[in-house]
Coordinates of C-alpha atoms in Angstrom, one line a residue:
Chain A
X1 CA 2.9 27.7 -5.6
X2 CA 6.3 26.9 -5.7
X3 CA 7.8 23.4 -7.0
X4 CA 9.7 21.1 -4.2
X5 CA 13.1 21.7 -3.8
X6 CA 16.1 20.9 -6.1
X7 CA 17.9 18.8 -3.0
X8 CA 14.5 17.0 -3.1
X9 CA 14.7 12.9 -2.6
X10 CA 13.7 11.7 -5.3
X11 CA 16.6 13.0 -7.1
X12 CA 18.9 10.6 -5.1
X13 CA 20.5 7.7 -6.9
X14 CA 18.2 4.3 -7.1
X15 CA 19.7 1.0 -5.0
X16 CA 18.1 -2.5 -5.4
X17 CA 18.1 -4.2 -2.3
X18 CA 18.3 -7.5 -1.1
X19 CA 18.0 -9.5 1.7
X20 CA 19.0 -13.1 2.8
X21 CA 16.4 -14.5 5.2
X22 CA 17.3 -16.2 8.1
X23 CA 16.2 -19.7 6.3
X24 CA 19.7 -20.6 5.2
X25 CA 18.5 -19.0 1.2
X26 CA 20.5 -17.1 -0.5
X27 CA 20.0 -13.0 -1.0
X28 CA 16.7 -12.2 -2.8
X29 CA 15.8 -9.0 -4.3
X30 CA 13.2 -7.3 -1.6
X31 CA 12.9 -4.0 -3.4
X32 CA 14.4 -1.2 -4.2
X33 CA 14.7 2.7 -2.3
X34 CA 16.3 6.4 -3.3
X35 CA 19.5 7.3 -0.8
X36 CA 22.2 9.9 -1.4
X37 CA 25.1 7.2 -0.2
X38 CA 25.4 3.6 0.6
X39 CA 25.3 4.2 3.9
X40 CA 21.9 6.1 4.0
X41 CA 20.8 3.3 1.7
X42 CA 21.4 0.0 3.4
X43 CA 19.6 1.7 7.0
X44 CA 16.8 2.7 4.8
X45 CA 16.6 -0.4 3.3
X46 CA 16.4 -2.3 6.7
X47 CA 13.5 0.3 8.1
X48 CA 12.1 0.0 4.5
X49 CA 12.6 -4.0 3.8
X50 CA 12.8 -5.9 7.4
X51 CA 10.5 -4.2 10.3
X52 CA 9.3 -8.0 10.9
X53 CA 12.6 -9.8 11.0
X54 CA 12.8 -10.5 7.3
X55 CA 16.7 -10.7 7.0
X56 CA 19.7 -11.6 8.9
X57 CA 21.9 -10.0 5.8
X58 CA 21.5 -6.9 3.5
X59 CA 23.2 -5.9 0.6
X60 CA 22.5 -2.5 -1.5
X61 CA 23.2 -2.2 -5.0
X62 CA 23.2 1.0 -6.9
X63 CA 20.5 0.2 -10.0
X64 CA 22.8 1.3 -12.8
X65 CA 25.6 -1.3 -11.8
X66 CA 23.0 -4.2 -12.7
X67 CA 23.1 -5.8 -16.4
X68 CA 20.0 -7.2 -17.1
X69 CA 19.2 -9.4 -19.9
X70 CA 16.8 -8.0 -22.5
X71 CA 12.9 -9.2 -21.6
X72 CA 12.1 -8.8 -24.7
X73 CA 14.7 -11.5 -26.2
X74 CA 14.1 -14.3 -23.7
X75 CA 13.4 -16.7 -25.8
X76 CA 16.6 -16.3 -27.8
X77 CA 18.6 -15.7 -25.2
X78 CA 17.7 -18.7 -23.2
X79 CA 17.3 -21.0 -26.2
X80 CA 20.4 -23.2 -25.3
X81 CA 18.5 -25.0 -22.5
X82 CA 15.3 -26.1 -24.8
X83 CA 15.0 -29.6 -25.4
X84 CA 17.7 -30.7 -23.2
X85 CA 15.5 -32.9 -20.6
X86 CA 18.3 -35.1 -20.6
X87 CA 19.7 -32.5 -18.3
X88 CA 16.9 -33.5 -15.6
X89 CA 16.7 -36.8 -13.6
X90 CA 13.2 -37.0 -14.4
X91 CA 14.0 -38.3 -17.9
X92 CA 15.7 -40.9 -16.8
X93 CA 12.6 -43.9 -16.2
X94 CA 14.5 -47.2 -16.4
X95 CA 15.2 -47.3 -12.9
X96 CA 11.6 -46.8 -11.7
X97 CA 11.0 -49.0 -8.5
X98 CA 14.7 -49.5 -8.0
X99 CA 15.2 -47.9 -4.3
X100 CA 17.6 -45.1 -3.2
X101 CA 17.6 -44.4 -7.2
Chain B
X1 CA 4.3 -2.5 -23.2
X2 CA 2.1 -0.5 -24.9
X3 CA 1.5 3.1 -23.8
X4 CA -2.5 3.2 -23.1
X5 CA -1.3 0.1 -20.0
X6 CA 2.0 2.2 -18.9
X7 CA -0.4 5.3 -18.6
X8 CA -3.2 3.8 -16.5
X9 CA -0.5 1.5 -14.5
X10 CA 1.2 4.6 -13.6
X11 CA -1.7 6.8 -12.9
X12 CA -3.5 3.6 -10.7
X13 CA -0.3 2.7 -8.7
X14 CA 0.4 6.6 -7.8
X15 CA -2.2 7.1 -6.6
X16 CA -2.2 4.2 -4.7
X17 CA 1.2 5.3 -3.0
X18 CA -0.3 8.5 -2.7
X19 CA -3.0 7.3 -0.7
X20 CA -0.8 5.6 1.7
X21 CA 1.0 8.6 1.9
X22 CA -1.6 10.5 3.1
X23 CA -3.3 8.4 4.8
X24 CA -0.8 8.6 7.7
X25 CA -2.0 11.9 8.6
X26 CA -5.7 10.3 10.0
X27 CA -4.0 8.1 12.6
X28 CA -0.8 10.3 12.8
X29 CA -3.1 12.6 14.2
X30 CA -3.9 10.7 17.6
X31 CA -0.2 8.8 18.0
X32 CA 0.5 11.7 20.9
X33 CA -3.1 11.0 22.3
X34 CA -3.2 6.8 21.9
X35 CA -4.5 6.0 25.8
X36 CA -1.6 3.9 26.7
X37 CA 2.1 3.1 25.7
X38 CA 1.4 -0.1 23.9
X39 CA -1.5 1.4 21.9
X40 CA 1.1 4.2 21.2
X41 CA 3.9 1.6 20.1
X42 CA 1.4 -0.3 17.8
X43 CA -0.1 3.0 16.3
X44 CA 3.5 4.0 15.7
X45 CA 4.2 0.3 13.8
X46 CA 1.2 0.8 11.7
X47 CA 1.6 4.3 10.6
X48 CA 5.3 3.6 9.7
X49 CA 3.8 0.7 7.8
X50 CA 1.9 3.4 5.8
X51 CA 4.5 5.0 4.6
X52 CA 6.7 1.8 4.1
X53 CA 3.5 0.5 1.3
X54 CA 3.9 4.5 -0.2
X55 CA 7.3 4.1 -0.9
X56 CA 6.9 0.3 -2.2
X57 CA 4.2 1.5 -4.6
X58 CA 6.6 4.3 -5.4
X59 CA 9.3 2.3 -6.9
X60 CA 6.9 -0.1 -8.6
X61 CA 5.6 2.8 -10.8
X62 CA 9.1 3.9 -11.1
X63 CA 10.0 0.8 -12.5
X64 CA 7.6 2.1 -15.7
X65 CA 9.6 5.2 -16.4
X66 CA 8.1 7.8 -13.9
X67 CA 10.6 9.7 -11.9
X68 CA 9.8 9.5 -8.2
X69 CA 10.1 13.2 -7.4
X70 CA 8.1 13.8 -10.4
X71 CA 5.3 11.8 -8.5
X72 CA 6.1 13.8 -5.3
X73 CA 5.4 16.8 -7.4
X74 CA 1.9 15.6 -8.7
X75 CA 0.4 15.4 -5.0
X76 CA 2.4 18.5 -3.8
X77 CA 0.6 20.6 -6.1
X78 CA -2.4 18.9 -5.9
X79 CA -2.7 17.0 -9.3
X80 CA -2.3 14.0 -8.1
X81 CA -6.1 12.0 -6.9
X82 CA -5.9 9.9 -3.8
X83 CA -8.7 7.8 -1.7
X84 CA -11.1 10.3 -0.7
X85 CA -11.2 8.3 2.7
X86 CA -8.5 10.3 4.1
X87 CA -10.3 13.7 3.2
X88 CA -12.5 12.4 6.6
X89 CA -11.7 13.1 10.3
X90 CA -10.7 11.1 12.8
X91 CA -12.8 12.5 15.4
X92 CA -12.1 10.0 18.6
X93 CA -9.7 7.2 19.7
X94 CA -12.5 4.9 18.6
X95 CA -12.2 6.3 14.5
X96 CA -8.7 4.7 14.9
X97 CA -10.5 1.4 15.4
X98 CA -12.8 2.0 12.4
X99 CA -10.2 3.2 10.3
X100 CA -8.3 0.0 11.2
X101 CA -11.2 -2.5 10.7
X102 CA -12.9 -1.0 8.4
X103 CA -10.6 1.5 6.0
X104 CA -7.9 -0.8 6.0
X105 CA -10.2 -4.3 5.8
X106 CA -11.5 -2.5 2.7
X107 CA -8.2 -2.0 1.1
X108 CA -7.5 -5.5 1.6
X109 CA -10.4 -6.8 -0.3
X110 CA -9.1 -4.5 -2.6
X111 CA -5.6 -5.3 -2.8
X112 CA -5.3 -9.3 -2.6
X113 CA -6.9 -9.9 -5.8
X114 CA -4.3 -7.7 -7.3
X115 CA -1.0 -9.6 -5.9
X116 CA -1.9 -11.5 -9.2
X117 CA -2.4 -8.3 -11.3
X118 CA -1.0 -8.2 -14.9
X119 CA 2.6 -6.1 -14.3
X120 CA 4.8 -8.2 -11.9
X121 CA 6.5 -5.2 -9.8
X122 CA 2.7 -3.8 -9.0
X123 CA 1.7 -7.6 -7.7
X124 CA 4.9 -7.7 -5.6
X125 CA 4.4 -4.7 -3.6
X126 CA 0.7 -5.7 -3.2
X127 CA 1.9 -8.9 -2.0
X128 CA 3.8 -7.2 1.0
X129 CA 1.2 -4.4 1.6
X130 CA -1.3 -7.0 2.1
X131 CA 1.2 -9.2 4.4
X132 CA 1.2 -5.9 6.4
X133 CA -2.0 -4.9 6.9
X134 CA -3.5 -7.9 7.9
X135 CA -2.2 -6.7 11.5
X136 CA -4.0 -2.9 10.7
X137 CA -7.0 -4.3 10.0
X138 CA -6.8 -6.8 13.5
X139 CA -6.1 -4.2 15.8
X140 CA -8.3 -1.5 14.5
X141 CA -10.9 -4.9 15.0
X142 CA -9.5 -5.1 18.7
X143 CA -9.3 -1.4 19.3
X144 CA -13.2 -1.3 18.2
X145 CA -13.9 -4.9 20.6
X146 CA -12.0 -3.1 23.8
X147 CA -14.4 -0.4 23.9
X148 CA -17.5 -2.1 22.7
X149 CA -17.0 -4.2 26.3
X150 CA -16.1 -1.5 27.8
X151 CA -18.0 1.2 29.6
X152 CA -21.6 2.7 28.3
X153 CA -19.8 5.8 26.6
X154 CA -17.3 3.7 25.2
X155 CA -19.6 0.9 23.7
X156 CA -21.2 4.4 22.4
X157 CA -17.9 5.8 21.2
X158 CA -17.4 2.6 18.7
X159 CA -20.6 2.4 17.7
X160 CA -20.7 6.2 16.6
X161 CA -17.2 5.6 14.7
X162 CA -18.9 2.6 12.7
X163 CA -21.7 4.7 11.9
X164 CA -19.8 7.4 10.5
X165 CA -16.9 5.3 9.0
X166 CA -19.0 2.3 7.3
X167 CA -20.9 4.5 4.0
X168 CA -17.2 5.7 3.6
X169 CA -15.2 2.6 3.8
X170 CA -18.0 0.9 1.1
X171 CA -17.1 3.7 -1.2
X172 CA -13.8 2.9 -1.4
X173 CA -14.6 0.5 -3.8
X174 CA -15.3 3.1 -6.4
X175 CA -18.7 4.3 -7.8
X176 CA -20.9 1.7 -9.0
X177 CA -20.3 -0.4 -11.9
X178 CA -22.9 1.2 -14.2
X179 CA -20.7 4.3 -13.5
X180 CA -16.8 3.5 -13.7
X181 CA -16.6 3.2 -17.3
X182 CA -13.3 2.8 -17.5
X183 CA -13.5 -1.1 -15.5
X184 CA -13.7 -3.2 -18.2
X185 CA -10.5 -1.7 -19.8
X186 CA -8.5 -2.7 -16.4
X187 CA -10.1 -6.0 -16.1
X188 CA -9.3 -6.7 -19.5
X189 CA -5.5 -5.8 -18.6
X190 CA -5.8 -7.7 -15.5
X191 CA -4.4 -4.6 -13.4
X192 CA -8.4 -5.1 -12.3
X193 CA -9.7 -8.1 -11.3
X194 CA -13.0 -7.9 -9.9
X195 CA -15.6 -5.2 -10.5
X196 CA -16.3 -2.4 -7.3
X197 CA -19.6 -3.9 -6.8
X198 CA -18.6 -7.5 -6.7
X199 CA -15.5 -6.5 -4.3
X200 CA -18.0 -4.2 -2.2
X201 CA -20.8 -7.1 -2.0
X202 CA -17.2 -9.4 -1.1
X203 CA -16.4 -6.9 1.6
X204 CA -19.8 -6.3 3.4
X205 CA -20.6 -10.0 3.2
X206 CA -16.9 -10.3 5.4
X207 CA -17.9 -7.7 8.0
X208 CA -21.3 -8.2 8.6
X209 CA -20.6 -11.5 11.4
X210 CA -17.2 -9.0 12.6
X211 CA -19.8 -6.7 13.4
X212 CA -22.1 -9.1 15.6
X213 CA -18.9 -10.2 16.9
X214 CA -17.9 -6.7 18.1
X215 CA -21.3 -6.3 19.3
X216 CA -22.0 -2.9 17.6
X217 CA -24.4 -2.6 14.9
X218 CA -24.2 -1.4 11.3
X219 CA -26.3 2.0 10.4
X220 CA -27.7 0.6 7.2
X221 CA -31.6 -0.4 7.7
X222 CA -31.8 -2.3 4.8
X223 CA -28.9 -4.6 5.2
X224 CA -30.4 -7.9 5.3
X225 CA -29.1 -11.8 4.2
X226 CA -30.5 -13.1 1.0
X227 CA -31.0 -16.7 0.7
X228 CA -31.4 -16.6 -3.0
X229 CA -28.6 -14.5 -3.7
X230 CA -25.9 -16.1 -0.8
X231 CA -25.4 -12.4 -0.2
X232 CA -26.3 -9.7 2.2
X233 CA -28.4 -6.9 0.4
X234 CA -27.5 -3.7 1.5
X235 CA -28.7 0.2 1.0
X236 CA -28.2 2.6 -1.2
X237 CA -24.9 4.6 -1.0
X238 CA -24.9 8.8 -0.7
X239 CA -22.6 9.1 -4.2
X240 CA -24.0 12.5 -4.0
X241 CA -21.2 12.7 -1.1
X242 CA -18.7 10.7 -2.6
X243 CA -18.4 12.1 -6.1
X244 CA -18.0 15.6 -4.4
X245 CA -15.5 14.2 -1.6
X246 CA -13.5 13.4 -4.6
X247 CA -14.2 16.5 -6.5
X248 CA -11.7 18.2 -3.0
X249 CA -14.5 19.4 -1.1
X250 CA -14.1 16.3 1.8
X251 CA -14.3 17.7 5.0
X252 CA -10.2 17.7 5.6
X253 CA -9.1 17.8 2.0
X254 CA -7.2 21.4 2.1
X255 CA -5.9 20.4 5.4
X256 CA -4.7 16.8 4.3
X257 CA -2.4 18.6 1.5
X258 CA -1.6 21.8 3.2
X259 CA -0.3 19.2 6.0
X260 CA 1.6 16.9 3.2
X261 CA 3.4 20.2 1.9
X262 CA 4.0 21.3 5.5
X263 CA 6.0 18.0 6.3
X264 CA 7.7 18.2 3.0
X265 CA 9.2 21.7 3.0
X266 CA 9.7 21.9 6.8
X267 CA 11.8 18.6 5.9
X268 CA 13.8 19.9 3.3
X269 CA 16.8 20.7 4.9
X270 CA 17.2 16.5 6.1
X271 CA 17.0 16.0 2.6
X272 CA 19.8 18.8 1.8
X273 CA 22.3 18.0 4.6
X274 CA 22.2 14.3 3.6
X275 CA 22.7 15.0 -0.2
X276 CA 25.4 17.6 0.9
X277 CA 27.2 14.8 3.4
X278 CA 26.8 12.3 0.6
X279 CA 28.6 14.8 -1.4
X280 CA 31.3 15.5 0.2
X281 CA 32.2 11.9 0.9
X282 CA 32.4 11.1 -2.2
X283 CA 34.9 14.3 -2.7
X284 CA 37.1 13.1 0.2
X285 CA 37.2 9.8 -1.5
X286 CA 37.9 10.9 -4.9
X287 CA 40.5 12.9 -3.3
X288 CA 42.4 9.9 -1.5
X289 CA 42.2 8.1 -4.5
X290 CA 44.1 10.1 -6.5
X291 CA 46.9 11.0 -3.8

């Protein structure tokens, strides 16, 4: 039995895809799919990603362009905002029962 | 992420795709014969569907270091384990209903407790697979209620697909509890979150009332309610059948893989001419660039 092909699929480069609903939101990642070109990979992507009128908009990144922060440092890396709830209107209570406030 | 969890995450969500995969072929199978053009239309919808969860559950267990066409490779040569469902035939126009109702309402029950499993890309494509095939499991229910009102040899037809399809579609679940030993390891990861039995007590206790409501009958004599459990009891399973489905010898198993590597290779040159078109794009473009 042989192996599948060498022009096989799966061999394709990786896209991350991401649609913008028709709800006024910005483009959220959907998924992601294998295509040979950008072309190939933003049709797939709408057969794959929006047979029920998901998206108005679709935009196909290849996966090695993305940076992606390191899952494993979270907590340094988002350190900064700890502790700041000064940052947030609800720390803020003076003004509790004032109206339009 | 320790390996033990990578290995099992892989190994579960493959097969999973691969199960989608091949379980096109059932249905496939009666898309020229549906018995009108809407059926036909809505048969097409679902089956793309099928292979729309495959390649969701595809990329997920990509996303833990397993090359796709690595996967591909696994059920090409027969390595790979899928739902032994789709090792069964779908005899009449009334097994599409079955399958629908009963195959794919069994995979939900399956499947929305684990939109909240453990590894986040697994729980997102279970989230849209599920989305999805709440409209499998409705028409296969309406498919099944058409011809249950319909003529005496159609009320027959449904009722002979529900006998053959329910033992089946309660295996799904797995092999009793007292024999999946490896259960509490998946629970305890979370990439399990109910046992089979408790998911296959869930699922009978959902389609007993869908089956009065069809008006057909369920071919198990000792399905009855229990007041003190708040459950229906229900007979004994032939696992004698189901461990030796899953051993390959279903009654379609050779022809469900023979079929999956007939569609790959007789496919093969789509694959090449768009790799080779993609190719030379990207030549012509390198080319202007550097004029």
């Amino acid at each position: 039995m042989t192996s599948i092909d060498p022009a096989d699929s799966g061999s394709w480069p990786l896209w991350e895809v991401f649609i913008r609903s028709s709800r006024g939101l910005s483009h959220v990642h959907a998924g992601s799919l294998h295509a040979p070109d950008a072309t190939m990979a933003l049709r797939n992507a709408r057969d794959l990603y929006t047979r029920r009128n998901e998206g108005t908009s679709v935009w196909v990144v290849p996966a090695e362009a993305i940076m992606a922060s390191d899952p494993d440092s979270k907590g340094g890396f988002f350190e900064s905002p700890q502790g700041k709830s000064y940052r947030h209107a609800t720390y803020y209570t003076q003004s509790e029962g004032v109206k339009h406030l | 992420m320790p390996e033990p969890y990578r290995k099992t995450l892989v190994r579960q969500v493959s097969q999973h795709a691969h199960s989608e995969i091949i379980g096109m072929q059932p249905e496939g199978n009666w898309i020229s014969r549906a018995p009108s053009l809407k059926r036909k239309a809505i048969l097409m919808a679902k089956v793309q569907d099928e292979a729309g969860h495959g390649l969701y559950l595809y990329s997920a267990a990509e996303t833990l270091g397993t090359p796709r066409d690595e996967m591909f490779d696994q059920l090409y040569t027969g390595r790979a384990k899928y739902s032994s469902i789709f090792n069964y035939p779908a005899r009449t126009w009334a097994d599409v209903g079955a399958i629908g109702w009963l195959v794919d309402g069994a995979a939900i029950t399956n499947q929305v407790p684990l939109c909240r499993a453990s590894y986040g890309p697994y729980g997102r494509a279970m989230v849209r697979v599920c989305k999805e095939e709440s409209f499998h499991q409705r028409q296969g229910w309406e498919i099944l209620y058409t011809l249950s009102h319909g003529t005496e040899e159609q009320h027959q037809m449904a009722q002979d697909a529900v006998d053959r399809f329910y033992g089946p579609a309660l295996q799904m679940f797995g092999p009793p509890d007292s024999d999946s030993p490896n259960s509490g390891q998946s629970m305890a990861w979370n990439i399990k979150r109910f046992s089979n039995d408790e998911l296959r007590q869930r699922f009978v206790d959902m389609i007993v009332p869908q089956a009065e409501a069809l008006g057909l009958t369920l071919p198990d004599p000792d399905l009855q309610w229990n007041e003190e459990r708040g459950h229906y009891d229900f007979g004994e399973l032939d696992w004698d059948e189901f461990f030796s489905v899953l051993k390959g010898n279903g009654p379609l198993s050779r022809q469900r893989l023979e079929h999956y590597r007939r569609a790959r290779d007789e496919g093969a040159w789509v694959r090449e001419a768009a790799a080779a078109y993609a190719g030379r794009q990207h030549q012509e473009q390198a080319a202007l660039a550097g004029a």
